[in-house]
mmCIF file of C-alpha atoms in Angstrom:
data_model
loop_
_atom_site.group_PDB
_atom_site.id
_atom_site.type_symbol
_atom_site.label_atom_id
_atom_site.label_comp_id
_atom_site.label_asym_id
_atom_site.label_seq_id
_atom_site.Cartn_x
_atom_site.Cartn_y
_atom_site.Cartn_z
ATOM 1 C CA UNK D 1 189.324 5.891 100.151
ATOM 2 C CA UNK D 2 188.093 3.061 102.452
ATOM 3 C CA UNK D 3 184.504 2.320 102.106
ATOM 4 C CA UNK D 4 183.596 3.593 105.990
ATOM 5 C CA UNK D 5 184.448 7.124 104.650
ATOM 6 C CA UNK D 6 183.489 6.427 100.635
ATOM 7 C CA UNK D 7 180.114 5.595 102.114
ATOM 8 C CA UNK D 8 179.814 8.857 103.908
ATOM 9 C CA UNK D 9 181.526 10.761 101.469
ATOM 10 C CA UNK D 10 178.963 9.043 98.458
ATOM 11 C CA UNK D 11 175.742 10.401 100.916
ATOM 12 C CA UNK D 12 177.653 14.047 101.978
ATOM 13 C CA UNK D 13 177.093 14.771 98.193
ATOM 14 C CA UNK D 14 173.955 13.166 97.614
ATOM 15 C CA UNK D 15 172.329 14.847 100.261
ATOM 16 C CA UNK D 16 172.765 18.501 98.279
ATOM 17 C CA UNK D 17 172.086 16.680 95.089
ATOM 18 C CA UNK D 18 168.398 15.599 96.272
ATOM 19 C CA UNK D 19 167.674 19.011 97.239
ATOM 20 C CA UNK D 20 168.503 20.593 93.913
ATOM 21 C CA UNK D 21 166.753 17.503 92.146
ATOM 22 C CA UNK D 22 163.710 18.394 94.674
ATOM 23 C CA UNK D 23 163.384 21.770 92.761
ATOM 24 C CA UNK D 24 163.296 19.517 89.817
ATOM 25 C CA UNK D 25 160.783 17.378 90.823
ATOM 26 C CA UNK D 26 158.298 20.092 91.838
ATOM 27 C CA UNK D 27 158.440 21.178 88.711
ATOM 28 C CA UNK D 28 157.474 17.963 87.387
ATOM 29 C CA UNK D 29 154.748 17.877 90.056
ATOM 30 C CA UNK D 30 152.883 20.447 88.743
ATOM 31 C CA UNK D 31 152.883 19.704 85.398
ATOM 32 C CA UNK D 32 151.442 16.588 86.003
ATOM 33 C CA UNK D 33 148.957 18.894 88.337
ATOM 34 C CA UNK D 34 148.022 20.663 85.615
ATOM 35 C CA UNK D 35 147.450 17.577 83.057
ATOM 36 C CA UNK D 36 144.690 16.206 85.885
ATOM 37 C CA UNK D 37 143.369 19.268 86.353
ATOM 38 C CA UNK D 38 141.749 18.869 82.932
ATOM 39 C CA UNK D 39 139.871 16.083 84.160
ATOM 40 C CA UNK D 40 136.353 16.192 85.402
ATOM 41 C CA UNK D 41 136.480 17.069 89.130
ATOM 42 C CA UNK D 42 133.774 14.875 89.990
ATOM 43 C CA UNK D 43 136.014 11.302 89.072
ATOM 44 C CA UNK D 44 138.606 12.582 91.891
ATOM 45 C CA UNK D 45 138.464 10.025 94.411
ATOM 46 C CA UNK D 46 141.394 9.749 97.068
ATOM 47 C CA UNK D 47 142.854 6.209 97.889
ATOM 48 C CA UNK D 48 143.668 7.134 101.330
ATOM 49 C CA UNK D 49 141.856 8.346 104.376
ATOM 50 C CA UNK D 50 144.607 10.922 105.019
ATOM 51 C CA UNK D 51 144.473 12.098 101.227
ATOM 52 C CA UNK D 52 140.786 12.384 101.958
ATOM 53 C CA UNK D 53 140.884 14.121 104.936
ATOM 54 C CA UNK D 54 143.861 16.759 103.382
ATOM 55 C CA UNK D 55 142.307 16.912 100.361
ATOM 56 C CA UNK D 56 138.304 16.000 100.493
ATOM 57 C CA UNK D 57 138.082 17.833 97.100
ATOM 58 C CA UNK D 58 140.953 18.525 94.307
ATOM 59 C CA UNK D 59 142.935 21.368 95.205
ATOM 60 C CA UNK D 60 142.721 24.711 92.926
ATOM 61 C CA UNK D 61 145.924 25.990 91.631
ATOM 62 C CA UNK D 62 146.646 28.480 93.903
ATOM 63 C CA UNK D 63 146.654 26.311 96.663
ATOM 64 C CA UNK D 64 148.751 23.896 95.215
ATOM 65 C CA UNK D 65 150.823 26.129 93.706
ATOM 66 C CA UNK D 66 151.498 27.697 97.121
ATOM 67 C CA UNK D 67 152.368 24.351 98.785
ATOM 68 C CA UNK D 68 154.850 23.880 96.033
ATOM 69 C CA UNK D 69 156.715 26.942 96.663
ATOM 70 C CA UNK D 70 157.254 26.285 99.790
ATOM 71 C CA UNK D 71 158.497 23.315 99.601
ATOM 72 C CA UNK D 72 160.996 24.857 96.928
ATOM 73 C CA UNK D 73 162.110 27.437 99.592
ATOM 74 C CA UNK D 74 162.703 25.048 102.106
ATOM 75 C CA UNK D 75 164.670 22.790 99.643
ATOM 76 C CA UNK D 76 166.838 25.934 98.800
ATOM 77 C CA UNK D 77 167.457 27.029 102.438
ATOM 78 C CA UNK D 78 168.551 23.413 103.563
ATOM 79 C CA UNK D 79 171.319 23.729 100.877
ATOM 80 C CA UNK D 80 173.056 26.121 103.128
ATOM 81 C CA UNK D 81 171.845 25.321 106.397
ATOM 82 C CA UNK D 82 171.398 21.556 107.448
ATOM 83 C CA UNK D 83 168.313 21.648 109.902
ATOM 84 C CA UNK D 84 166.186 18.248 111.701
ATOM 85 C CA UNK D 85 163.295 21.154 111.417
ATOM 86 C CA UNK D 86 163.377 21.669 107.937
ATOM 87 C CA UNK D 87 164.229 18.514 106.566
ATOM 88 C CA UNK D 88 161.064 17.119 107.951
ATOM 89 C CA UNK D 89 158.486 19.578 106.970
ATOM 90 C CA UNK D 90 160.207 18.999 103.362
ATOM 91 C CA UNK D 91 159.237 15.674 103.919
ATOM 92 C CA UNK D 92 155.909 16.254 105.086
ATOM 93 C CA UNK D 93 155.552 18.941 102.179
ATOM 94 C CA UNK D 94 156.437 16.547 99.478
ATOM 95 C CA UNK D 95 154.222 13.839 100.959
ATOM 96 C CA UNK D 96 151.284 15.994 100.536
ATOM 97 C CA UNK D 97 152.163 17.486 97.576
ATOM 98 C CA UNK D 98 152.019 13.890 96.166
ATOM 99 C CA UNK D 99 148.231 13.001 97.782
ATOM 100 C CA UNK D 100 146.503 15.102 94.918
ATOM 101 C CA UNK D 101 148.016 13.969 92.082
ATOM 102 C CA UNK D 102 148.657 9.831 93.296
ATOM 103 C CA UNK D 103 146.131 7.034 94.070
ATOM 104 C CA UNK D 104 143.189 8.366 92.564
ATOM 105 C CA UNK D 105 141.615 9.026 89.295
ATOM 106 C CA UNK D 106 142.499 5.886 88.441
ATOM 107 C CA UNK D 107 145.871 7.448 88.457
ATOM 108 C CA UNK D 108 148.717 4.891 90.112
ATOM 109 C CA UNK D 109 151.448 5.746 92.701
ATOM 110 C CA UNK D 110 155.148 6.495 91.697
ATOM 111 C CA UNK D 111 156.737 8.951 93.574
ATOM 112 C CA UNK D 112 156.927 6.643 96.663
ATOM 113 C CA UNK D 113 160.592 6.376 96.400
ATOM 114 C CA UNK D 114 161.169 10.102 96.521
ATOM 115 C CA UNK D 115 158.821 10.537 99.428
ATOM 116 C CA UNK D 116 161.143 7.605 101.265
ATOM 117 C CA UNK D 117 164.127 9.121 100.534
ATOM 118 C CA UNK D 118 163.224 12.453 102.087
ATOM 119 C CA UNK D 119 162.572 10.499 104.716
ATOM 120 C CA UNK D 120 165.477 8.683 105.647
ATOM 121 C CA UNK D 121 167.070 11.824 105.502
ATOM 122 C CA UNK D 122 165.899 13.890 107.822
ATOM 123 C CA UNK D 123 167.961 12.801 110.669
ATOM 124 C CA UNK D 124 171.003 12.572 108.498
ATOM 125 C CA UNK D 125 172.591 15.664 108.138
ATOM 126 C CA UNK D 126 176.323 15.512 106.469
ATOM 127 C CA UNK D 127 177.635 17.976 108.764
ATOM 128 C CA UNK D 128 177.466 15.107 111.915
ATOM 129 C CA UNK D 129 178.873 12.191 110.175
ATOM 130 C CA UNK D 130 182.117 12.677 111.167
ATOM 131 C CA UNK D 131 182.461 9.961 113.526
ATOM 132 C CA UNK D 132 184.324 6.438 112.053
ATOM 133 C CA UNK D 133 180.855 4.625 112.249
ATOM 134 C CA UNK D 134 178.383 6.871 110.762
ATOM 135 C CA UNK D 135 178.496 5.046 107.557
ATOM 136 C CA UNK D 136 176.110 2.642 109.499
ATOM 137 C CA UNK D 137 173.254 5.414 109.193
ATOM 138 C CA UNK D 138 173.935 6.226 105.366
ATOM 139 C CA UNK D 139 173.301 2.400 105.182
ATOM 140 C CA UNK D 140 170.293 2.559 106.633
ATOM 141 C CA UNK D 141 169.427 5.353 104.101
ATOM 142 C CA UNK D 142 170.245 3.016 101.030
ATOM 143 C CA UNK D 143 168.537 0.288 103.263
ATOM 144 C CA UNK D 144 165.423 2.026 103.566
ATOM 145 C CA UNK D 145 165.068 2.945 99.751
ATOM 146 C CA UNK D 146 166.060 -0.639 98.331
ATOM 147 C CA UNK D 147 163.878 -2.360 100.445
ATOM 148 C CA UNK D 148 160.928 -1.191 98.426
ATOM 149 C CA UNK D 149 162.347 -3.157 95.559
ATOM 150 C CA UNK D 150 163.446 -6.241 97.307
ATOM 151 C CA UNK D 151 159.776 -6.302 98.239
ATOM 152 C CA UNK D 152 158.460 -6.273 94.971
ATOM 153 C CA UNK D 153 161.164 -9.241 94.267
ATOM 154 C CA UNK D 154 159.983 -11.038 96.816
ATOM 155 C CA UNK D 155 156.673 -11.009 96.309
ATOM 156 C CA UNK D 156 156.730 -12.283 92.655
ATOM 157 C CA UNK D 157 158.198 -15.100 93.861
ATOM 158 C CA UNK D 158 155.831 -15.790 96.475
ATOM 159 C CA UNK D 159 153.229 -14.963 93.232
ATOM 160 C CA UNK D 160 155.372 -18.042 91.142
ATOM 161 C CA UNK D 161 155.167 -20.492 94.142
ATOM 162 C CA UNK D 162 151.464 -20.077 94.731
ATOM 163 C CA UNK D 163 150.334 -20.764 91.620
ATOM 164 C CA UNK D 164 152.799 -23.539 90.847
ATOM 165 C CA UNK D 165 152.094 -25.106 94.640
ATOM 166 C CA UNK D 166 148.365 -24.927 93.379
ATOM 167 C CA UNK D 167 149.207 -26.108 90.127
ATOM 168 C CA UNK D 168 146.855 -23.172 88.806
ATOM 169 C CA UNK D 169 146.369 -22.104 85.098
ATOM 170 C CA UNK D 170 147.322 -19.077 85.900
ATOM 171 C CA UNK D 171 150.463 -17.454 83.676
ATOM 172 C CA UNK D 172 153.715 -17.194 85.783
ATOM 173 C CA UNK D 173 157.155 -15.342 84.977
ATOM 174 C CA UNK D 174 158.504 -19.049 84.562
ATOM 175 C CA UNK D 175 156.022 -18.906 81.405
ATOM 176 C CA UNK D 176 157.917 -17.678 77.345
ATOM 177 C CA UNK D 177 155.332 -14.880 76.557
ATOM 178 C CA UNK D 178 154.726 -14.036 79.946
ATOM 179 C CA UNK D 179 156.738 -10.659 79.919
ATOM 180 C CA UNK D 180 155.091 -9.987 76.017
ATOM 181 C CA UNK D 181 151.593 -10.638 77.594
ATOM 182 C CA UNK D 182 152.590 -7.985 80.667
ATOM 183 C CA UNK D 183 153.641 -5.803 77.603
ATOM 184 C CA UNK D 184 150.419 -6.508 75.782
ATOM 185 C CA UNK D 185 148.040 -5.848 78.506
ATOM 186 C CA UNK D 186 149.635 -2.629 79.299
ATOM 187 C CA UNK D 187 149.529 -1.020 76.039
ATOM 188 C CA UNK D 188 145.722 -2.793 75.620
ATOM 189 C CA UNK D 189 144.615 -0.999 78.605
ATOM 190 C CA UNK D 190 146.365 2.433 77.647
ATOM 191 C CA UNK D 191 144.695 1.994 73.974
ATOM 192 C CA UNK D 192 148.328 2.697 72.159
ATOM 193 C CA UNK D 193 149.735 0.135 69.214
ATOM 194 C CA UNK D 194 152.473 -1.823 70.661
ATOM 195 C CA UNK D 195 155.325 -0.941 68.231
ATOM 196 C CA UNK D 196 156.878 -3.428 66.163
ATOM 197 C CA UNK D 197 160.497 -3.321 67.191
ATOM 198 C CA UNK D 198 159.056 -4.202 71.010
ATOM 199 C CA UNK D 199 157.051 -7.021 69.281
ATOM 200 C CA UNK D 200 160.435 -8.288 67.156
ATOM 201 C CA UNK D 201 162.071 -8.692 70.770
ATOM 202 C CA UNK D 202 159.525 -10.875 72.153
ATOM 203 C CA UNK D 203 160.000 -13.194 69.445
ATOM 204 C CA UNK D 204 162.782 -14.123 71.761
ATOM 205 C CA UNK D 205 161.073 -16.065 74.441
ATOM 206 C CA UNK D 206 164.007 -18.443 76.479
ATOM 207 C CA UNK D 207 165.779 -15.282 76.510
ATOM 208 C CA UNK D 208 163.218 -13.654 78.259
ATOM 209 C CA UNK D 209 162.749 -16.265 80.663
ATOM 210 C CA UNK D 210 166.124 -15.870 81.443
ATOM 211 C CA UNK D 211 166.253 -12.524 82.000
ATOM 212 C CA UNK D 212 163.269 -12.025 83.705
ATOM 213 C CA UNK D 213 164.243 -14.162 86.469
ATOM 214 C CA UNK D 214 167.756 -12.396 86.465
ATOM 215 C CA UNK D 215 165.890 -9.059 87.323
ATOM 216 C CA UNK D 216 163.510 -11.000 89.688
ATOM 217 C CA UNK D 217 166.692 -11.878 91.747
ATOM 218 C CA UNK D 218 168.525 -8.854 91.397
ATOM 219 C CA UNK D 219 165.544 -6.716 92.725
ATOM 220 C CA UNK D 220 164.516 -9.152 95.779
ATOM 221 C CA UNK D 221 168.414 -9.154 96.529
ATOM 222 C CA UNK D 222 168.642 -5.295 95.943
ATOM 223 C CA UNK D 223 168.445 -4.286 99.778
ATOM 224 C CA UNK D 224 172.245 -6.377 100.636
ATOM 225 C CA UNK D 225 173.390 -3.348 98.132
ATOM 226 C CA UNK D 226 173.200 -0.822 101.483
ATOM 227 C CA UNK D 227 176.166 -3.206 102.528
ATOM 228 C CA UNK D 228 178.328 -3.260 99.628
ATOM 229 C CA UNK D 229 179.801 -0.388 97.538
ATOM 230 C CA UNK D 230 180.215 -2.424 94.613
ATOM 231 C CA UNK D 231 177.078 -4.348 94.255
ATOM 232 C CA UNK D 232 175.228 -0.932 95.328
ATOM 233 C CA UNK D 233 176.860 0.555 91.776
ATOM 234 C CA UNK D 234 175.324 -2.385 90.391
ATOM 235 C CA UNK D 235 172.207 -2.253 91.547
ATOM 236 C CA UNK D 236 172.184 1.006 90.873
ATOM 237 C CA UNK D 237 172.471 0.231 87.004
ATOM 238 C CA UNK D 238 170.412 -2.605 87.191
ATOM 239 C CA UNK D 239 167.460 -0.351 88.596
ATOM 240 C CA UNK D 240 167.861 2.371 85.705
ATOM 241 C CA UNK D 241 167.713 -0.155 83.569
ATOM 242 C CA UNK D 242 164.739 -1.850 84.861
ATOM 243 C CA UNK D 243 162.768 1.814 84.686
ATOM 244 C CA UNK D 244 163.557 2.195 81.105
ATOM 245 C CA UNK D 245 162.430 -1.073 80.131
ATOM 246 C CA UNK D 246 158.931 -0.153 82.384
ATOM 247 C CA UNK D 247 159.560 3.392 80.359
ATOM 248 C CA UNK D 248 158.992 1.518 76.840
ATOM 249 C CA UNK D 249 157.422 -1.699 77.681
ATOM 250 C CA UNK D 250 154.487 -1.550 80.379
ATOM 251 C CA UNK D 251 154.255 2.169 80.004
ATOM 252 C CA UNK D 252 155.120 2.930 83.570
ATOM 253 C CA UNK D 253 156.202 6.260 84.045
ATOM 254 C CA UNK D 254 158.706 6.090 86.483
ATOM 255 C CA UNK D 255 160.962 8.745 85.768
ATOM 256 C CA UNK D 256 161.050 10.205 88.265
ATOM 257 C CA UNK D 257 162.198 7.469 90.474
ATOM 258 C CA UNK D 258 164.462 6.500 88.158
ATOM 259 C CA UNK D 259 166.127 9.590 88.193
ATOM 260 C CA UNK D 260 165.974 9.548 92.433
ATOM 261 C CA UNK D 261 168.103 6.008 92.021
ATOM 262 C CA UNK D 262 170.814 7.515 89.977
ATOM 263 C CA UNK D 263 171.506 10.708 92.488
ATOM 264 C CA UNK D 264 170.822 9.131 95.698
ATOM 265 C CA UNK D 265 172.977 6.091 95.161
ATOM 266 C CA UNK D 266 175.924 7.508 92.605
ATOM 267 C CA UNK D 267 178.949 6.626 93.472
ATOM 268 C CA UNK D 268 180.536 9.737 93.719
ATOM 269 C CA UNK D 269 183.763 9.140 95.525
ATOM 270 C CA UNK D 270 185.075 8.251 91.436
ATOM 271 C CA UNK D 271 185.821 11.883 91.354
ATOM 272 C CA UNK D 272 187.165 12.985 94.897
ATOM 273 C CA UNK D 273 190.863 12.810 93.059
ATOM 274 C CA UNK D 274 189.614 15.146 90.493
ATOM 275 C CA UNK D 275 188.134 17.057 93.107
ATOM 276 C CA UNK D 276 191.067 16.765 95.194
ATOM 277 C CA UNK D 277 193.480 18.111 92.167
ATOM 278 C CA UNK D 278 191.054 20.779 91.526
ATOM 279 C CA UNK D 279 191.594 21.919 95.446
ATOM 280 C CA UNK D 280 195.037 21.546 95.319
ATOM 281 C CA UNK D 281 195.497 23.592 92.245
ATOM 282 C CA UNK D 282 193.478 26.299 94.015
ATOM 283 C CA UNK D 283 195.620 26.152 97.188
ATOM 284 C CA UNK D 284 199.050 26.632 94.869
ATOM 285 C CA UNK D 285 197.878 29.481 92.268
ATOM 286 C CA UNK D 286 196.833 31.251 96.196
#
């Protein structure tokens, strides 16, 4: 399979994928709905004007619970019938079903990635790639979720050349401890004991050095992976990777997302012969 129609044939699969993962991540919506809804009401206080303006106060259960099922019913129909309609109130759905329970109460945003990939698919239904250059707009799908990370690459090292151009005091990724001190702070400001086997790796400074500006390149050089099969697969593993470490080290709970990376950019075209033995034994024993 040539990448034009590995490339279509990778997003075909991943576009049922997200939909059952969807289902999967309204679950997980709602539990974290229900964790906040502990809190004291009066410390909700919305980031953004349009989660304001939604959501002036927090929502009750009902409510939310309502939006949720919607979105779960739109999610299911759209696994049998591809619609521009319905793919963008799922979108719309899952944006607001994020407003309550991100940027605010203190409580930080990581279900951006989700939200964007919903997005770039609306227009992108598998039933119309069939032309030889479609591939170009599954591109643009990877394109518009690994840009978020090359992003964050490239503004860490716009962080490192400030503060070396200013020659300021201030601790840089180029510095030994600086990834233990990230760790530190993290696990400081949560109030949890920073276990000892995390603490025994540290001890290991050039070798963080080195890999931290490994991962610093790799994510500001993520979004050329939307052109390239192979370093896409890469990437790919390289981002997983980089959530667990957040997972155990700065105590950033980006499962989800991580998750989101492994089904949306898969390479799934490693078992069309499988599938297309499977078929074929079908066809004869008929």
């Amino acid at each position: 399979m040539k990448y034009k129609e590995l490339t279509v044939f990778n997003y075909k699969i991943a576009y049922y994928i997200m939909r059952i993962f969807g289902l999967y991540w309204l679950l997980m919506q709602y539990l974290v709905f229900k964790r906040i809804s502990r809190w004291p009401k009066e410390i909700y206080e919305p980031f953004l004007d349009i989660q304001r303006f939604i959501f002036p106060e927090y929502p009750s259960e009902i409510l939310y619970v309502s939006i949720l099922i919607l979105c779960a019913v739109f999610l299911i129909i759209t696994l049998f019938r591809q619609n521009y309609f319905l793919n963008f109130l799922i979108f719309v759905l899952i944006a607001i079903i994020n407003f309550p329970i991100s940027l605010n109460f203190s409580v930080g945003h990581n279900n951006h990635l989700v939200i964007i990939g919903f997005f770039m698919a609306i227009f992108l239904l598998p039933k119309n790639l069939n032309k030889v250059n479609d591939f170009k707009w599954v591109q643009y799908f990877y394109l518009g979720i690994l840009t978020t990370y090359s992003l964050a690459g490239f503004s860490k090292f716009l962080g490192i050349a400030k503060n070396l151009i200013k020659g300021t005091e201030k601790i840089t990724w180029l510095d030994k401890n600086a990834a233990k001190i990230n760790t530190l702070d993290n696990y400081w400001m949560a109030d949890i004991k920073v276990p000892n086997w995390i603490l025994h790796l540290y001890t290991y400074e050039n070798f963080w050095v080195f890999i931290t500006l490994i991962g610093i390149i790799a994510q500001a050089s993520s979004f050329l992976a939307a052109f390239n099969r192979k370093y896409l697969t890469f990437i790919m593993i390289f981002l997983y990777v980089f959530h667990w470490y957040t997972d155990f080290f700065v105590l950033a709970d980006f499962q989800d997302a991580k998750n989101f990376v492994l089904i949306s950019l898969f390479p799934y075209h490693i078992f069309a012969p499988l599938l297309g033995s499977f078929k074929q034994k079908l066809e004869n024993n008929n």
